[in-house]
Coordinates of C-alpha atoms and ligand atoms in Angstrom, one line a residue:
M1 CA -25.7 0.6 1.6
T2 CA -22.9 -1.6 2.8
A3 CA -22.1 -2.0 6.5
T4 CA -20.4 1.1 8.0
P5 CA -17.1 0.5 9.8
T6 CA -17.3 1.1 13.5
T7 CA -14.7 2.2 16.2
P8 CA -13.1 -0.9 17.7
D9 CA -14.1 0.0 21.2
A10 CA -17.7 1.1 20.5
A11 CA -20.8 0.2 18.6
E12 CA -21.0 3.8 17.2
P13 CA -20.4 4.0 13.5
L14 CA -17.4 6.2 12.4
L15 CA -19.8 7.8 9.9
R16 CA -23.4 8.4 10.8
S17 CA -25.9 8.3 8.0
E18 CA -29.4 9.6 8.1
R19 CA -32.0 10.4 5.5
D20 CA -34.2 13.5 5.4
G21 CA -36.3 13.1 2.4
A22 CA -34.1 13.3 -0.7
V23 CA -31.1 14.6 1.4
L24 CA -28.6 12.1 2.8
H25 CA -26.8 13.5 5.9
L26 CA -23.4 12.0 6.6
R27 CA -21.8 12.9 9.9
L28 CA -18.1 12.3 10.8
N29 CA -18.5 10.6 14.2
R30 CA -15.3 10.4 16.3
P31 CA -16.0 13.4 18.5
L32 CA -13.7 12.2 21.2
K33 CA -10.8 12.3 18.7
R34 CA -12.1 15.6 17.1
N35 CA -13.2 13.5 14.1
A36 CA -9.6 12.8 13.2
V37 CA -9.6 10.7 10.1
N38 CA -8.3 7.2 10.6
D39 CA -8.3 4.6 7.8
G40 CA -11.7 3.3 9.1
L41 CA -13.3 6.7 8.7
I42 CA -11.9 7.3 5.2
L43 CA -13.1 3.8 4.3
A44 CA -16.6 4.6 5.7
I45 CA -16.7 7.8 3.5
D46 CA -15.6 5.8 0.5
Q47 CA -18.3 3.3 1.1
A48 CA -21.0 5.9 1.6
F49 CA -20.1 7.6 -1.6
T50 CA -19.9 4.3 -3.5
G51 CA -23.5 3.2 -2.8
I52 CA -25.5 6.4 -3.1
A53 CA -29.2 5.4 -3.4
S54 CA -30.8 6.6 -6.7
D55 CA -33.4 8.7 -4.8
V56 CA -30.8 10.8 -3.0
R57 CA -30.7 14.3 -4.6
C58 CA -28.2 16.0 -2.3
I59 CA -25.7 15.1 0.4
V60 CA -24.8 17.1 3.6
L61 CA -21.5 16.3 5.3
S62 CA -21.0 17.5 8.9
G63 CA -19.0 16.6 12.0
E64 CA -20.2 15.5 15.4
G65 CA -19.1 17.3 18.5
Q66 CA -17.2 20.6 18.8
H67 CA -15.2 20.4 15.6
F68 CA -15.7 19.4 12.0
C69 CA -12.5 17.6 11.6
A70 CA -8.9 17.6 13.1
G71 CA -7.5 16.1 10.0
L72 CA -5.5 12.9 9.5
D73 CA -5.3 10.7 12.5
L74 CA -1.7 11.2 13.4
S75 CA -1.5 8.1 15.6
E76 CA -1.6 6.0 12.4
L77 CA 1.2 7.8 10.7
S78 CA 4.3 7.1 12.6
E79 CA 5.0 3.5 11.5
R80 CA 4.3 4.0 7.8
T81 CA 7.0 3.4 5.1
V82 CA 7.4 5.8 2.2
Y83 CA 5.6 3.3 -0.1
E84 CA 2.7 2.8 2.3
G85 CA 2.5 6.6 2.6
V86 CA 2.0 6.9 -1.2
L87 CA -0.7 4.3 -1.2
H88 CA -2.4 5.9 1.8
S89 CA -2.5 9.3 0.0
R90 CA -3.8 7.6 -3.1
M91 CA -6.5 6.1 -1.0
W92 CA -7.6 9.6 0.1
H93 CA -7.5 10.8 -3.4
A94 CA -9.8 8.0 -4.6
T95 CA -12.2 8.7 -1.8
L96 CA -12.3 12.4 -2.2
D97 CA -12.7 12.1 -6.0
K98 CA -15.8 10.2 -5.2
V99 CA -17.0 13.1 -3.1
Q100 CA -16.1 15.8 -5.7
Y101 CA -17.5 13.7 -8.5
A102 CA -20.5 12.3 -6.6
P103 CA -23.7 12.0 -8.7
V104 CA -25.3 14.7 -6.6
P105 CA -24.1 17.9 -5.0
V106 CA -22.4 17.8 -1.6
V107 CA -22.9 20.6 1.0
A108 CA -20.2 20.6 3.8
V109 CA -21.1 22.2 7.2
L110 CA -18.0 23.4 9.0
H111 CA -17.6 24.3 12.6
G112 CA -14.7 24.5 15.0
A113 CA -11.4 23.0 13.8
T114 CA -11.3 22.3 10.0
I115 CA -7.7 21.3 9.8
G116 CA -5.4 19.5 7.4
G117 CA -7.2 16.5 6.0
G118 CA -10.4 18.0 7.4
L119 CA -9.9 21.0 5.2
E120 CA -9.1 18.7 2.2
I121 CA -12.5 16.9 2.8
A122 CA -14.3 20.2 2.9
A123 CA -12.6 21.3 -0.3
A124 CA -14.0 18.3 -2.1
A125 CA -17.5 19.4 -1.4
H126 CA -19.5 21.7 -3.7
I127 CA -20.8 24.2 -1.2
R128 CA -19.4 25.0 2.2
V129 CA -21.4 26.5 5.0
A130 CA -19.2 27.7 8.0
E131 CA -20.3 28.6 11.5
R132 CA -18.6 31.7 13.0
N133 CA -16.6 29.4 15.3
A134 CA -14.9 27.6 12.4
Y135 CA -11.2 28.0 11.9
Y136 CA -8.9 26.6 9.2
G137 CA -5.3 25.4 9.4
L138 CA -2.8 23.3 7.5
P139 CA -0.3 22.3 10.2
E140 CA 1.4 19.8 7.9
G141 CA 4.5 22.0 7.8
Q142 CA 4.8 22.0 11.6
R143 CA 4.2 18.2 11.7
G144 CA 6.9 17.6 9.1
I145 CA 4.5 16.2 6.5
F146 CA 2.6 17.4 3.4
V147 CA -1.0 17.6 2.4
G148 CA -1.9 14.1 0.9
G149 CA -5.7 14.3 0.4
G150 CA -5.8 16.4 -2.7
G151 CA -5.3 19.7 -0.9
S152 CA -2.5 20.8 -3.2
M153 CA -5.0 20.5 -6.2
R154 CA -8.2 21.7 -4.6
L155 CA -7.2 24.4 -2.2
P156 CA -5.2 26.7 -4.5
R157 CA -8.3 26.6 -6.8
L158 CA -10.4 27.9 -3.8
I159 CA -8.1 30.4 -2.1
G160 CA -5.0 30.7 -4.3
T161 CA -1.5 29.1 -4.0
S162 CA -0.2 32.1 -2.1
R163 CA -2.7 31.8 0.8
M164 CA -2.1 28.1 1.0
T165 CA 1.7 28.5 1.0
D166 CA 1.3 31.0 3.9
M167 CA -0.9 28.6 5.8
M168 CA 1.6 25.7 5.3
L169 CA 4.8 27.6 5.9
T170 CA 3.8 29.8 8.8
G171 CA 1.0 27.7 10.4
R172 CA -1.3 30.7 9.9
V173 CA -4.8 29.9 11.0
F174 CA -7.8 31.6 9.3
D175 CA -10.8 32.3 11.4
A176 CA -14.3 31.9 9.9
E177 CA -14.5 35.5 8.7
E178 CA -11.1 35.3 7.0
G179 CA -12.0 32.0 5.5
Q180 CA -15.2 33.4 4.1
Q181 CA -13.3 36.4 2.6
A182 CA -10.6 34.0 1.1
G183 CA -13.2 31.8 -0.5
L184 CA -13.1 28.8 1.8
S185 CA -16.8 29.1 2.7
N186 CA -19.8 30.1 0.6
Y187 CA -22.0 30.9 3.6
L188 CA -21.2 32.2 7.1
V189 CA -23.7 31.6 9.9
E190 CA -23.9 31.9 13.6
P191 CA -22.6 29.0 15.8
G192 CA -25.1 26.1 16.0
E193 CA -26.9 27.2 12.8
G194 CA -24.7 25.5 10.2
L195 CA -26.6 22.3 9.9
S196 CA -30.0 23.9 9.5
K197 CA -28.6 26.2 6.9
G198 CA -26.8 23.3 5.1
M199 CA -30.0 21.2 5.2
A200 CA -32.1 24.1 3.8
L201 CA -29.6 24.7 1.0
A202 CA -29.6 20.9 0.3
H203 CA -33.4 20.8 0.0
K204 CA -33.3 23.8 -2.3
I205 CA -30.7 22.0 -4.5
C206 CA -33.0 19.0 -4.5
G207 CA -35.6 21.1 -6.2
N208 CA -33.4 21.7 -9.3
A209 CA -33.5 19.5 -12.3
P210 CA -31.2 16.5 -11.5
L211 CA -29.5 16.8 -14.9
S212 CA -28.7 20.5 -14.3
N213 CA -27.2 19.7 -10.9
F214 CA -25.2 16.9 -12.4
A215 CA -23.9 19.2 -15.2
V216 CA -22.9 21.9 -12.7
I217 CA -20.9 19.5 -10.5
Q218 CA -19.4 17.4 -13.2
A219 CA -18.9 19.8 -16.1
L220 CA -18.1 23.0 -14.5
P221 CA -14.8 22.0 -12.7
R222 CA -13.7 20.2 -15.8
I223 CA -14.5 23.0 -18.2
A224 CA -12.7 25.4 -15.9
E225 CA -9.5 23.4 -16.4
L226 CA -9.7 23.3 -20.2
P227 CA -8.2 25.9 -22.6
P228 CA -10.8 28.5 -23.5
A229 CA -11.7 27.2 -27.0
E230 CA -12.1 23.6 -25.8
G231 CA -14.0 24.8 -22.7
L232 CA -16.5 26.7 -24.7
F233 CA -17.0 23.8 -27.1
V234 CA -17.8 21.5 -24.1
E235 CA -20.0 24.1 -22.6
S236 CA -22.1 24.2 -25.8
L237 CA -22.5 20.4 -25.7
V238 CA -23.5 20.4 -22.1
A239 CA -25.9 23.3 -22.6
A240 CA -27.6 21.5 -25.5
I241 CA -27.8 18.2 -23.6
A242 CA -29.3 19.9 -20.5
Q243 CA -31.9 21.9 -22.5
G244 CA -32.9 18.8 -24.5
D245 CA -34.0 17.1 -21.2
P246 CA -37.9 16.9 -20.8
T247 CA -37.6 18.4 -17.3
A248 CA -35.9 21.5 -18.8
K249 CA -38.7 21.8 -21.4
E250 CA -41.4 21.6 -18.8
R251 CA -39.7 24.1 -16.5
I252 CA -39.2 26.6 -19.2
R253 CA -42.8 26.2 -20.3
A254 CA -43.9 26.7 -16.7
F255 CA -42.0 30.0 -16.5
L256 CA -43.4 31.2 -19.9
D257 CA -46.9 30.3 -18.7
G258 CA -46.4 32.3 -15.4
R259 CA -46.4 29.1 -13.3
A260 CA -42.7 29.4 -12.1
A261 CA -41.1 31.6 -9.6
K262 CA -39.3 34.8 -10.8
V263 CA -35.7 35.3 -9.9
A264 CA -35.6 37.4 -6.6
K265 CA -33.0 38.3 -4.0
Q266 CA -33.6 36.1 -0.9
Ligands
1HE301 C1 -6.0 13.5 17.5 C2 -6.0 14.4 16.4 C3 -5.3 14.0 15.2 C4 -7.0 15.4 18.0 N1 -4.8 12.8 15.2 N2 -5.5 12.3 17.4 N3 -4.0 17.5 12.4 C5 -3.4 18.3 13.4 O1 -2.2 18.5 13.4 C6 -4.4 18.8 14.4 C7 -4.1 18.1 15.7 N4 -5.2 18.4 16.7 C8 -5.3 19.6 17.3 O2 -4.6 20.6 17.1 C9 -6.4 19.7 18.4 O3 -6.7 18.4 18.8 C10 -7.6 20.4 17.9 C11 -7.4 21.9 17.7 C12 -8.2 19.8 16.6 C13 -8.7 20.3 19.0 O4 -8.2 20.6 20.3 P1 -9.0 20.2 21.6 O5 -8.4 20.8 22.8 O6 -10.5 20.3 21.4 O7 -8.8 18.5 21.7 P2 -7.5 17.7 22.1 O8 -7.5 17.6 23.6 O9 -6.3 18.2 21.5 O10 -7.8 16.3 21.4 C14 -8.8 15.4 22.0 C15 -8.3 14.0 21.6 O11 -8.3 13.9 20.2 C16 -6.9 13.7 22.1 O12 -6.8 12.3 22.3 P3 -6.9 11.8 23.9 O13 -6.8 10.3 23.7 O14 -5.7 12.4 24.6 O15 -8.2 12.3 24.4 C17 -6.0 14.0 20.9 O16 -4.8 13.4 20.8 C18 -6.9 13.5 19.8 N5 -6.7 14.1 18.5 N6 -6.6 15.6 16.8 C19 -4.9 11.9 16.3 N7 -5.2 14.8 14.1 C20 -4.4 13.2 4.0 S1 -3.1 13.9 4.7 C21 -3.7 15.1 5.8 C22 -2.6 15.6 6.7 C23 -3.1 16.2 8.0 O17 -4.3 16.2 8.2 S2 -2.0 17.0 9.0 C24 -3.0 17.7 10.2 C25 -3.2 16.8 11.4

C-alpha cells in the first residue's frame, strides 16, 4: 500500500489501516475535528481503495473518537472558486465510486454524528452497522451548499428522495432508530458494539465464495438500474458465470453430501 497522508501537525495518519486476517479495517482518524473530511483524508481513502491487497476479502470502515464523521471539512471550502468546487466534487465521486465498486464488500460502522459527506461515505458502503448513538443529518441547506459526494445519487436509493429532501430543506436529523427504519442502517447495535458487530459480519462475508461476493456488489446495483428485460438478461449471465466457478460446484456438492450448514435463523 502507498504511504498514507498524515495531518500536518501530527505523525498520526488521517486514515488508520489494520489487518485482521482477511479483513482490512480502515478508520477515519481526525477525532479532534470529528473526522471532518479534508482533501488529505479523501485522498487517503482513495489510496486505500486503489491498492487493496489480493488477500483482503472484506473491508470495515469506521471512525475514531466520538463520531463517525462530521462531513466535509468546512474550513477548506470558503476560498474555492466554482470551477474548483466542481473538480472537488468530482474527486469525491471518483473516490466513493472506488468504495462502492471495490473488489470486496465494505461494511461501514456508524456512531455519533454521521453528517453530510460522512453520510455520503456511509452510503457508498455495502452494509451499514449503526450504534444507537448514531445520528444522521444533511446540513448542506443550512450551510448554503449542496451534497457533492454522490449523496444525491446514493441516498434517494437508500431512503427515498422525499426523506432526503426533508433532511436537506428542514435540517431534520434522524436518530439511529429512525435511520434504521428509513433504511440507512442494516443493523442497529448498542453503543460501543458497532465495531465488533461490523468485524463479525465482515468475517462472515469472508467465508462466502469471492466470486459470489463480487457479483453481489458489482452486478446487483447495476442490474437494479436497468430496465427489467435487460436486468433479467444480465442476471442470467451473472448467475451462469457464478455457478460455473469451481468454488460454487464444490460448495453445492458439500451441501448435497450433508457437509454444509443448513439455512437457519441466527
Ligand atoms: C469541523 C467540522 C467540519 C467539526 N468542518 N471543522 N458538516 C457540518 O455542517 C457539521 C459541522 N459539525 C458539527 O455540527 C459538530 O461539530 C458535530 C455535531 C459534528 C460534533 O459536535 P461536537 O460538539 O462534538 O464538536 P465541535 O466542538 O463542534 O467540533 C470539534 C472541532 O471539530 C471544532 O474545531 P476546534 O478547532 O474549534 O476544536 C470544529 O470546528 C471542528 N469541526 N465539524 C470543519 N465539518 C462532499 S460535499 C459534503 C458537504 C458536507 O459535508 S456539508 C456538512 C458539513
